[in-house]
CSV table of C-alpha atoms and ligand atoms in Angstrom, one decimal:
chain,number,residue,atom,x,y,z
A,1,MET,CA,0.0,0.0,0.0
A,2,SER,CA,1.3,3.5,-0.7
A,3,LEU,CA,-0.4,6.8,-0.5
A,4,ILE,CA,1.5,9.6,-2.3
A,5,LEU,CA,0.9,13.4,-2.6
A,6,GLY,CA,2.4,15.1,-5.6
A,7,ILE,CA,3.0,18.8,-6.1
A,8,GLU,CA,3.7,20.6,-9.4
A,9,SER,CA,4.5,24.2,-10.1
A,10,SER,CA,7.2,24.2,-12.8
A,11,CYS,CA,5.6,26.7,-15.2
A,12,ASP,CA,2.1,28.4,-14.9
A,13,GLU,CA,0.0,25.6,-13.3
A,14,THR,CA,-0.2,25.1,-9.6
A,15,ALA,CA,-1.2,21.5,-9.0
A,16,ALA,CA,-1.6,18.8,-6.3
A,17,ALA,CA,-2.8,15.3,-6.6
A,18,VAL,CA,-3.1,12.2,-4.4
A,19,VAL,CA,-2.6,8.6,-5.6
A,20,GLU,CA,-3.1,5.4,-3.7
A,21,ASP,CA,-1.5,2.3,-5.3
A,22,GLY,CA,-1.7,3.8,-8.8
A,23,LYS,CA,-5.3,4.9,-8.3
A,24,LEU,CA,-5.9,8.6,-8.6
A,25,LEU,CA,-7.9,9.9,-5.6
A,26,SER,CA,-7.7,13.6,-6.5
A,27,SER,CA,-6.1,16.0,-8.9
A,28,VAL,CA,-6.4,19.7,-8.5
A,29,ILE,CA,-5.0,22.3,-11.0
A,30,SER,CA,-5.0,26.1,-10.7
A,31,SER,CA,-4.0,27.5,-14.1
A,32,GLN,CA,-2.6,31.0,-14.5
A,33,ALA,CA,-2.8,30.9,-18.3
A,34,ASP,CA,-5.5,33.6,-18.5
A,35,ILE,CA,-3.3,36.0,-16.6
A,36,HIS,CA,-0.2,35.4,-18.7
A,37,ALA,CA,-2.2,35.6,-21.9
A,38,LYS,CA,-2.3,39.4,-21.3
A,39,TYR,CA,1.5,39.5,-21.6
A,40,GLY,CA,1.7,37.1,-24.6
A,41,GLY,CA,3.7,34.6,-22.6
A,42,VAL,CA,4.5,33.4,-19.1
A,43,MET,CA,5.9,36.3,-16.9
A,44,PRO,CA,8.2,34.4,-14.5
A,45,GLU,CA,7.9,36.9,-11.6
A,46,VAL,CA,4.1,36.9,-11.8
A,47,ALA,CA,4.1,33.1,-12.1
A,48,SER,CA,6.2,32.6,-8.9
A,49,ARG,CA,4.0,35.0,-6.9
A,50,LEU,CA,0.8,33.3,-8.0
A,51,HIS,CA,2.1,29.9,-7.2
A,52,VAL,CA,2.9,31.0,-3.7
A,53,GLU,CA,-0.6,32.6,-3.4
A,54,ASN,CA,-2.4,29.5,-4.8
A,55,ILE,CA,-0.5,26.5,-3.5
A,56,GLY,CA,-2.1,26.4,0.0
A,57,VAL,CA,-5.6,26.3,-1.5
A,58,VAL,CA,-4.7,23.7,-4.1
A,59,LEU,CA,-3.1,21.4,-1.5
A,60,LYS,CA,-6.1,21.7,0.8
A,61,GLU,CA,-8.5,20.9,-2.0
A,62,ALA,CA,-6.5,17.9,-3.2
A,63,MET,CA,-6.3,16.4,0.3
A,64,GLU,CA,-10.0,17.0,1.0
A,65,LYS,CA,-11.1,15.5,-2.3
A,66,ALA,CA,-8.9,12.5,-1.6
A,67,ASN,CA,-10.4,12.4,1.9
A,68,VAL,CA,-7.0,11.8,3.5
A,69,GLY,CA,-4.8,13.7,6.0
A,70,TYR,CA,-1.1,14.5,5.7
A,71,GLU,CA,-0.3,12.1,8.5
A,72,ASP,CA,-1.7,9.3,6.3
A,73,LEU,CA,0.7,9.9,3.5
A,74,ASP,CA,3.6,7.5,2.8
A,75,ALA,CA,5.6,10.1,0.8
A,76,ILE,CA,5.5,13.5,-0.8
A,77,GLY,CA,6.6,14.0,-4.4
A,78,PHE,CA,7.3,17.3,-6.1
A,79,THR,CA,8.6,18.6,-9.4
A,80,ARG,CA,12.3,19.5,-8.9
A,81,GLY,CA,12.8,20.5,-12.6
A,82,PRO,CA,13.1,21.4,-15.3
A,83,GLY,CA,11.1,24.6,-15.4
A,84,LEU,CA,11.1,28.3,-14.3
A,85,ILE,CA,13.3,28.6,-11.2
A,86,GLY,CA,11.0,30.8,-9.2
A,87,SER,CA,8.0,28.7,-10.1
A,88,LEU,CA,9.7,25.4,-9.2
A,89,HIS,CA,10.5,26.8,-5.7
A,90,ALA,CA,6.8,27.0,-4.7
A,91,ALA,CA,6.2,23.2,-5.0
A,92,CYS,CA,9.7,22.4,-3.6
A,93,GLU,CA,9.3,24.5,-0.5
A,94,ALA,CA,5.7,23.3,0.2
A,95,ALA,CA,6.8,19.7,-0.2
A,96,LYS,CA,9.8,20.3,2.1
A,97,ALA,CA,7.7,22.0,4.8
A,98,LEU,CA,5.1,19.2,4.8
A,99,ALA,CA,7.8,16.5,4.8
A,100,MET,CA,9.5,18.2,7.8
A,101,LEU,CA,6.2,18.7,9.7
A,102,TYR,CA,4.8,15.2,9.2
A,103,HIS,CA,8.2,13.3,9.0
A,104,LYS,CA,7.5,12.0,5.5
A,105,PRO,CA,10.0,10.9,2.8
A,106,LEU,CA,10.5,13.5,0.1
A,107,VAL,CA,10.7,12.4,-3.6
A,108,PRO,CA,12.1,14.7,-6.3
A,109,VAL,CA,10.4,14.1,-9.6
A,110,HIS,CA,11.6,15.1,-13.1
A,111,HIS,CA,8.8,17.0,-14.9
A,112,LEU,CA,9.2,15.2,-18.2
A,113,ALA,CA,9.3,11.8,-16.6
A,114,GLY,CA,5.9,12.9,-15.3
A,115,HIS,CA,4.6,13.7,-18.8
A,116,ILE,CA,5.8,10.3,-20.0
A,117,TYR,CA,4.3,8.3,-17.2
A,118,ALA,CA,1.0,10.2,-17.4
A,119,ASN,CA,0.3,7.7,-20.2
A,120,GLU,CA,0.3,4.9,-17.6
A,121,PHE,CA,-3.1,6.3,-16.4
A,122,VAL,CA,-4.5,4.9,-19.7
A,123,ASP,CA,-2.1,2.2,-20.8
A,124,THR,CA,0.5,-0.3,-19.5
A,125,PHE,CA,4.1,0.2,-20.6
A,126,GLU,CA,5.9,-2.3,-22.8
A,127,PHE,CA,9.6,-2.0,-23.1
A,128,PRO,CA,11.7,-1.0,-24.9
A,129,LEU,CA,9.6,2.1,-25.3
A,130,LEU,CA,10.1,5.4,-27.1
A,131,ALA,CA,8.6,8.6,-25.6
A,132,VAL,CA,8.0,11.5,-27.9
A,133,VAL,CA,8.3,14.4,-25.5
A,134,VAL,CA,6.9,17.6,-27.2
A,135,SER,CA,6.2,20.6,-25.0
A,136,GLY,CA,6.6,24.3,-24.5
A,137,GLY,CA,10.2,23.8,-23.3
A,138,ASN,CA,11.3,20.5,-24.7
A,139,THR,CA,11.4,18.4,-27.9
A,140,GLU,CA,13.0,15.1,-27.2
A,141,LEU,CA,12.9,11.5,-28.3
A,142,VAL,CA,13.5,9.4,-25.1
A,143,LEU,CA,14.3,5.7,-25.3
A,144,MET,CA,13.3,3.7,-22.2
A,145,GLU,CA,14.9,0.2,-22.1
A,146,GLY,CA,12.9,-0.5,-18.9
A,147,PRO,CA,11.0,1.3,-16.1
A,148,LEU,CA,12.7,4.5,-14.8
A,149,SER,CA,15.4,4.3,-17.5
A,150,PHE,CA,15.7,7.3,-19.8
A,151,LYS,CA,18.1,7.9,-22.7
A,152,ILE,CA,17.7,11.0,-25.0
A,153,ILE,CA,18.3,9.9,-28.6
A,154,GLY,CA,17.3,13.2,-30.2
A,155,GLU,CA,16.5,16.7,-29.0
A,156,THR,CA,16.1,20.2,-30.3
A,157,LYS,CA,19.2,22.2,-31.0
A,158,ASP,CA,17.4,25.5,-30.4
A,159,ASP,CA,13.7,26.3,-29.8
A,160,ALA,CA,11.1,23.7,-28.6
A,161,VAL,CA,8.3,22.8,-30.9
A,162,GLY,CA,5.7,24.3,-28.5
A,163,GLU,CA,7.6,27.5,-28.3
A,164,SER,CA,7.5,27.7,-32.1
A,165,PHE,CA,3.7,27.3,-32.0
A,166,ASP,CA,3.5,30.1,-29.4
A,167,LYS,CA,5.8,32.4,-31.5
A,168,VAL,CA,4.0,31.8,-34.8
A,169,ALA,CA,0.7,32.4,-33.1
A,170,ARG,CA,2.0,35.7,-32.0
A,171,ILE,CA,3.1,36.6,-35.5
A,172,LEU,CA,-0.4,35.7,-36.7
A,173,GLY,CA,-2.0,37.8,-34.0
A,174,LEU,CA,-3.5,34.8,-32.2
A,175,PRO,CA,-3.7,34.5,-28.4
A,176,TYR,CA,-1.2,32.8,-26.1
A,177,PRO,CA,-0.7,29.9,-25.6
A,178,GLY,CA,-0.7,29.6,-29.4
A,179,GLY,CA,-0.8,25.8,-29.8
A,180,LEU,CA,-4.6,25.4,-29.7
A,181,PRO,CA,-5.5,28.4,-31.8
A,182,ILE,CA,-3.0,27.3,-34.5
A,183,ASP,CA,-4.4,23.8,-34.3
A,184,GLN,CA,-8.0,25.2,-34.8
A,185,HIS,CA,-7.0,27.4,-37.7
A,186,ALA,CA,-5.0,24.7,-39.4
A,187,LYS,CA,-8.0,22.4,-39.5
A,188,LYS,CA,-9.6,25.0,-41.9
A,189,GLY,CA,-6.5,25.6,-44.0
A,190,LYS,CA,-4.4,23.9,-46.6
A,191,ALA,CA,-0.6,23.5,-46.5
A,192,ILE,CA,0.0,25.7,-49.6
A,193,TYR,CA,3.1,27.5,-48.3
A,194,ASP,CA,6.4,25.9,-48.5
A,195,PHE,CA,7.9,26.5,-45.0
A,196,PRO,CA,11.2,24.8,-44.3
A,197,SER,CA,10.7,21.3,-42.9
A,198,GLN,CA,13.5,19.1,-41.5
A,199,PRO,CA,14.0,16.0,-43.6
A,200,LEU,CA,15.5,13.1,-41.7
A,201,HIS,CA,19.1,12.5,-42.7
A,202,HIS,CA,22.0,10.2,-41.7
A,203,ILE,CA,24.8,11.3,-39.4
A,204,PRO,CA,27.6,12.0,-42.0
A,205,GLY,CA,29.7,8.9,-42.6
A,206,THR,CA,27.3,6.5,-40.8
A,207,GLU,CA,24.2,4.5,-41.5
A,208,LYS,CA,22.6,6.0,-38.4
A,209,TYR,CA,19.9,8.7,-38.5
A,210,ASP,CA,20.3,12.0,-36.9
A,211,TYR,CA,17.2,12.5,-34.6
A,212,SER,CA,17.9,16.1,-33.6
A,213,PHE,CA,15.3,18.9,-34.3
A,214,SER,CA,15.6,22.6,-35.0
A,215,TYR,CA,12.7,25.1,-34.9
A,216,SER,CA,14.3,28.5,-35.1
A,217,GLY,CA,14.5,28.5,-38.9
A,218,LEU,CA,10.8,27.6,-39.3
A,219,LYS,CA,9.8,30.4,-36.9
A,220,THR,CA,11.9,32.9,-38.8
A,221,ALA,CA,10.5,31.7,-42.2
A,222,VAL,CA,6.9,32.4,-41.0
A,223,LEU,CA,8.0,35.8,-39.6
A,224,ASN,CA,9.7,36.8,-42.9
A,225,PHE,CA,6.6,35.6,-44.8
A,226,ALA,CA,4.2,37.7,-42.7
A,227,GLU,CA,6.6,40.7,-42.9
A,228,HIS,CA,6.9,40.4,-46.7
A,229,LYS,CA,3.1,40.3,-47.1
A,230,ARG,CA,2.7,43.3,-44.8
A,231,VAL,CA,5.3,45.4,-46.6
A,232,LYS,CA,3.7,44.6,-50.0
A,233,GLY,CA,0.2,45.3,-48.6
A,234,GLU,CA,-0.9,41.7,-49.5
A,235,SER,CA,-3.3,39.7,-47.4
A,236,TYR,CA,-3.0,36.0,-46.6
A,237,SER,CA,-5.1,33.2,-45.1
A,238,ILE,CA,-4.2,32.6,-41.4
A,239,ASP,CA,-5.8,29.1,-41.8
A,240,ASP,CA,-3.4,28.3,-44.7
A,241,VAL,CA,-0.3,29.7,-42.9
A,242,ALA,CA,-1.3,27.7,-39.7
A,243,MET,CA,-1.7,24.5,-41.7
A,244,SER,CA,1.5,25.0,-43.6
A,245,PHE,CA,3.4,25.8,-40.4
A,246,GLU,CA,1.8,22.9,-38.5
A,247,LYS,CA,2.8,20.4,-41.2
A,248,ALA,CA,6.4,21.7,-41.3
A,249,ALA,CA,6.6,21.5,-37.5
A,250,ILE,CA,4.9,18.1,-36.9
A,251,ASP,CA,5.9,16.0,-39.9
A,252,PRO,CA,9.6,15.8,-38.7
A,253,ILE,CA,8.4,14.6,-35.3
A,254,VAL,CA,6.4,11.7,-36.7
A,255,GLU,CA,9.1,10.8,-39.3
A,256,ARG,CA,11.8,10.7,-36.6
A,257,ALA,CA,9.6,8.8,-34.1
A,258,LEU,CA,8.9,6.1,-36.7
A,259,ALA,CA,12.5,5.7,-37.8
A,260,ALA,CA,13.7,5.7,-34.2
A,261,ALA,CA,11.0,3.2,-33.1
A,262,ARG,CA,12.2,0.9,-35.9
A,263,GLU,CA,16.0,1.4,-35.3
A,264,PHE,CA,15.6,0.7,-31.5
A,265,LYS,CA,13.0,-2.1,-32.1
A,266,VAL,CA,10.7,-0.6,-29.5
A,267,ARG,CA,7.4,-2.3,-28.6
A,268,GLN,CA,5.6,0.9,-27.7
A,269,VAL,CA,5.6,4.6,-28.5
A,270,VAL,CA,4.0,7.2,-26.2
A,271,LEU,CA,3.3,10.8,-26.9
A,272,ALA,CA,3.9,13.2,-24.1
A,273,GLY,CA,3.8,17.0,-23.2
A,274,GLY,CA,1.6,19.9,-24.2
A,275,VAL,CA,2.0,19.6,-27.9
A,276,SER,CA,0.8,16.0,-27.8
A,277,ALA,CA,-2.7,17.6,-27.7
A,278,ASN,CA,-2.2,18.7,-31.3
A,279,SER,CA,-4.8,17.0,-33.5
A,280,TYR,CA,-2.6,16.8,-36.6
A,281,LEU,CA,0.2,15.1,-34.6
A,282,ARG,CA,-2.3,12.7,-33.1
A,283,ALA,CA,-3.8,11.8,-36.5
A,284,GLU,CA,-0.5,11.6,-38.3
A,285,ALA,CA,1.2,9.4,-35.6
A,286,THR,CA,-1.9,7.1,-35.6
A,287,LYS,CA,-1.5,6.7,-39.4
A,288,ALA,CA,2.3,6.3,-39.3
A,289,PHE,CA,2.2,3.5,-36.7
A,290,GLU,CA,-0.8,1.6,-38.1
A,291,GLY,CA,0.2,-1.8,-39.2
A,292,THR,CA,3.7,-1.6,-37.8
A,293,GLY,CA,3.1,-3.9,-34.9
A,294,ILE,CA,4.3,-1.1,-32.6
A,295,LYS,CA,1.7,0.0,-30.0
A,296,LEU,CA,1.1,3.8,-30.0
A,297,THR,CA,-0.3,5.4,-26.9
A,298,ILE,CA,-1.8,8.9,-27.2
A,299,PRO,CA,-2.5,10.5,-23.8
A,300,PRO,CA,-6.0,11.8,-23.1
A,301,LEU,CA,-6.2,15.6,-23.3
A,302,TRP,CA,-6.2,16.1,-19.5
A,303,CYS,CA,-2.8,14.4,-19.4
A,304,THR,CA,-1.2,16.7,-22.0
A,305,THR,CA,-1.3,19.8,-19.8
A,306,ASP,CA,0.7,20.2,-16.6
A,307,ASN,CA,-0.8,18.4,-13.7
A,308,ALA,CA,0.3,16.8,-10.5
A,309,ALA,CA,-1.3,13.4,-11.1
A,310,MET,CA,1.6,12.6,-13.4
A,311,ILE,CA,4.0,13.6,-10.7
A,312,THR,CA,2.4,11.2,-8.2
A,313,LYS,CA,2.8,8.4,-10.8
A,314,VAL,CA,6.6,8.9,-10.9
A,315,ALA,CA,6.9,9.7,-7.2
A,316,GLU,CA,5.2,6.4,-6.4
A,317,LYS,CA,7.7,4.5,-8.5
A,318,LEU,CA,10.7,6.4,-7.2
A,319,PHE,CA,9.6,5.9,-3.6
A,320,LYS,CA,9.2,2.1,-4.1
A,321,ALA,CA,12.7,2.1,-5.6
A,322,GLY,CA,14.0,3.9,-2.5
A,323,ILE,CA,14.8,7.1,-4.4
A,324,VAL,CA,14.2,9.8,-1.9
A,325,CYS,CA,16.0,13.0,-1.0
A,326,SER,CA,16.9,15.0,2.1
A,327,LEU,CA,15.4,18.3,3.3
A,328,ASP,CA,18.2,20.4,1.9
A,329,ILE,CA,17.2,19.5,-1.7
A,330,ASP,CA,17.0,22.4,-4.1
A,331,VAL,CA,15.3,22.8,-7.5
A,332,ASP,CA,17.1,22.4,-10.8
A,333,PRO,CA,15.6,24.5,-13.7
A,334,ASN,CA,17.8,22.6,-16.2
A,335,TRP,CA,17.6,19.1,-14.8
A,336,GLN,CA,18.2,16.5,-17.6
A,337,ILE,CA,15.9,13.5,-17.6
A,338,GLU,CA,18.9,11.1,-17.9
A,339,ASP,CA,20.1,12.5,-14.5
A,340,PHE,CA,16.8,12.0,-12.7
A,341,ARG,CA,18.6,10.0,-9.9
A,342,GLU,CA,21.1,12.9,-9.3
A,343,PHE,CA,20.1,15.6,-6.9
B,401,KG4,O1,3.8,20.6,-21.6
B,401,KG4,P1,3.5,22.1,-21.5
B,401,KG4,O2,2.4,22.5,-20.6
B,401,KG4,O3,4.7,23.0,-21.3
B,401,KG4,C1,5.8,22.6,-20.7
B,401,KG4,O4,5.8,22.0,-19.6
B,401,KG4,O5,6.9,23.0,-21.3
B,401,KG4,O6,3.1,22.5,-23.0
B,401,KG4,C2,2.7,23.8,-23.3
B,401,KG4,C3,2.9,24.0,-24.8
B,401,KG4,C4,2.6,25.4,-25.3
B,401,KG4,O7,3.7,25.8,-26.1
B,401,KG4,C5,1.3,25.2,-26.1
B,401,KG4,O8,1.2,26.2,-27.1
B,401,KG4,C6,1.4,23.8,-26.6
B,401,KG4,O9,1.9,23.1,-25.5
B,401,KG4,N1,0.1,23.3,-27.0
B,401,KG4,C7,-0.1,22.9,-28.3
B,401,KG4,C8,-1.5,22.5,-28.3
B,401,KG4,N2,-2.0,22.6,-27.1
B,401,KG4,C9,-1.0,23.1,-26.3
B,401,KG4,N3,0.6,22.8,-29.4
B,401,KG4,C10,0.1,22.4,-30.5
B,401,KG4,N4,-1.2,22.0,-30.6
B,401,KG4,C11,-2.1,22.0,-29.6
B,401,KG4,N5,-3.3,21.6,-29.7
């Protein structure tokens, strides 16, 4: 039996959840998205202040919904990184205070491990497994040879894919966060513009594929396109630009995921992170893996946004594996998933 509280505050969602032996008893999320929308992006200082304001209420609600007391808990998990440093501190300090007061083990959780393991709420994992982690801060292909084993086999060299959705939305005058508005416009558009994509190529001199990504060129291409049209006084269809951009951004993810899944002979592929909500990605990945014999798991939409349920999932596994930390733990905004045991 294990009863775990998880706390998450890495970006602009303050969240707490309680899980008992894998079963979710409660999951509470307070999102600041509407507030940051006014600034066109997350304002780190505002985010940290709001986390501090909200975390008490969120914790209280999560514990009440689960109908448990802090003294009943077996461990307290929290997101140690990656994320915004000020935001991360809110969950870390709350977890430390509770662990100290109630003499509970403290479990530091990697945010992206949380996004990956969110899929376990809907599917069992079969290894080797490939996780396609696509979010506002990360674009990574993560190979898992077994439980709690993470190896990055490809990542972005510059911007994350979610960041490019947000920037392109801004260029097109769409609200923040830009992923959903672009997704909605793209559904009505055609991919008639030739924005630079990223064809898969071999690492020079080898037979191996290069699974890295790059999104800064694509973002600049959309910016130049919009500027050019503006200067010439020409109009364009936002729907068509959204679809053209979306195709250029997502096709390389699907292509790399399929090639990597074959190269590493994985049994399962899971999508993870905010951009895994994208309807074109979900449809294209489904098509790509159909008939391959590789199981594809697409997270339900509630799992794609930041939440603490996914943190409890990983915390439970770490706790059972004896991976806990002391009260002098600090956050790490740049924590690598491969180093999740190092803190
Ligand atoms: O995982 P997440 O909450 O952020 C990090 O933890 O980094 O993901 C947020 C990102 C934002 O960039 C947002 O625009 C994007 O996910 N996003 C989407 C969609 N919904 C959210 N991107 C594309 N299509 C969507 N439907």
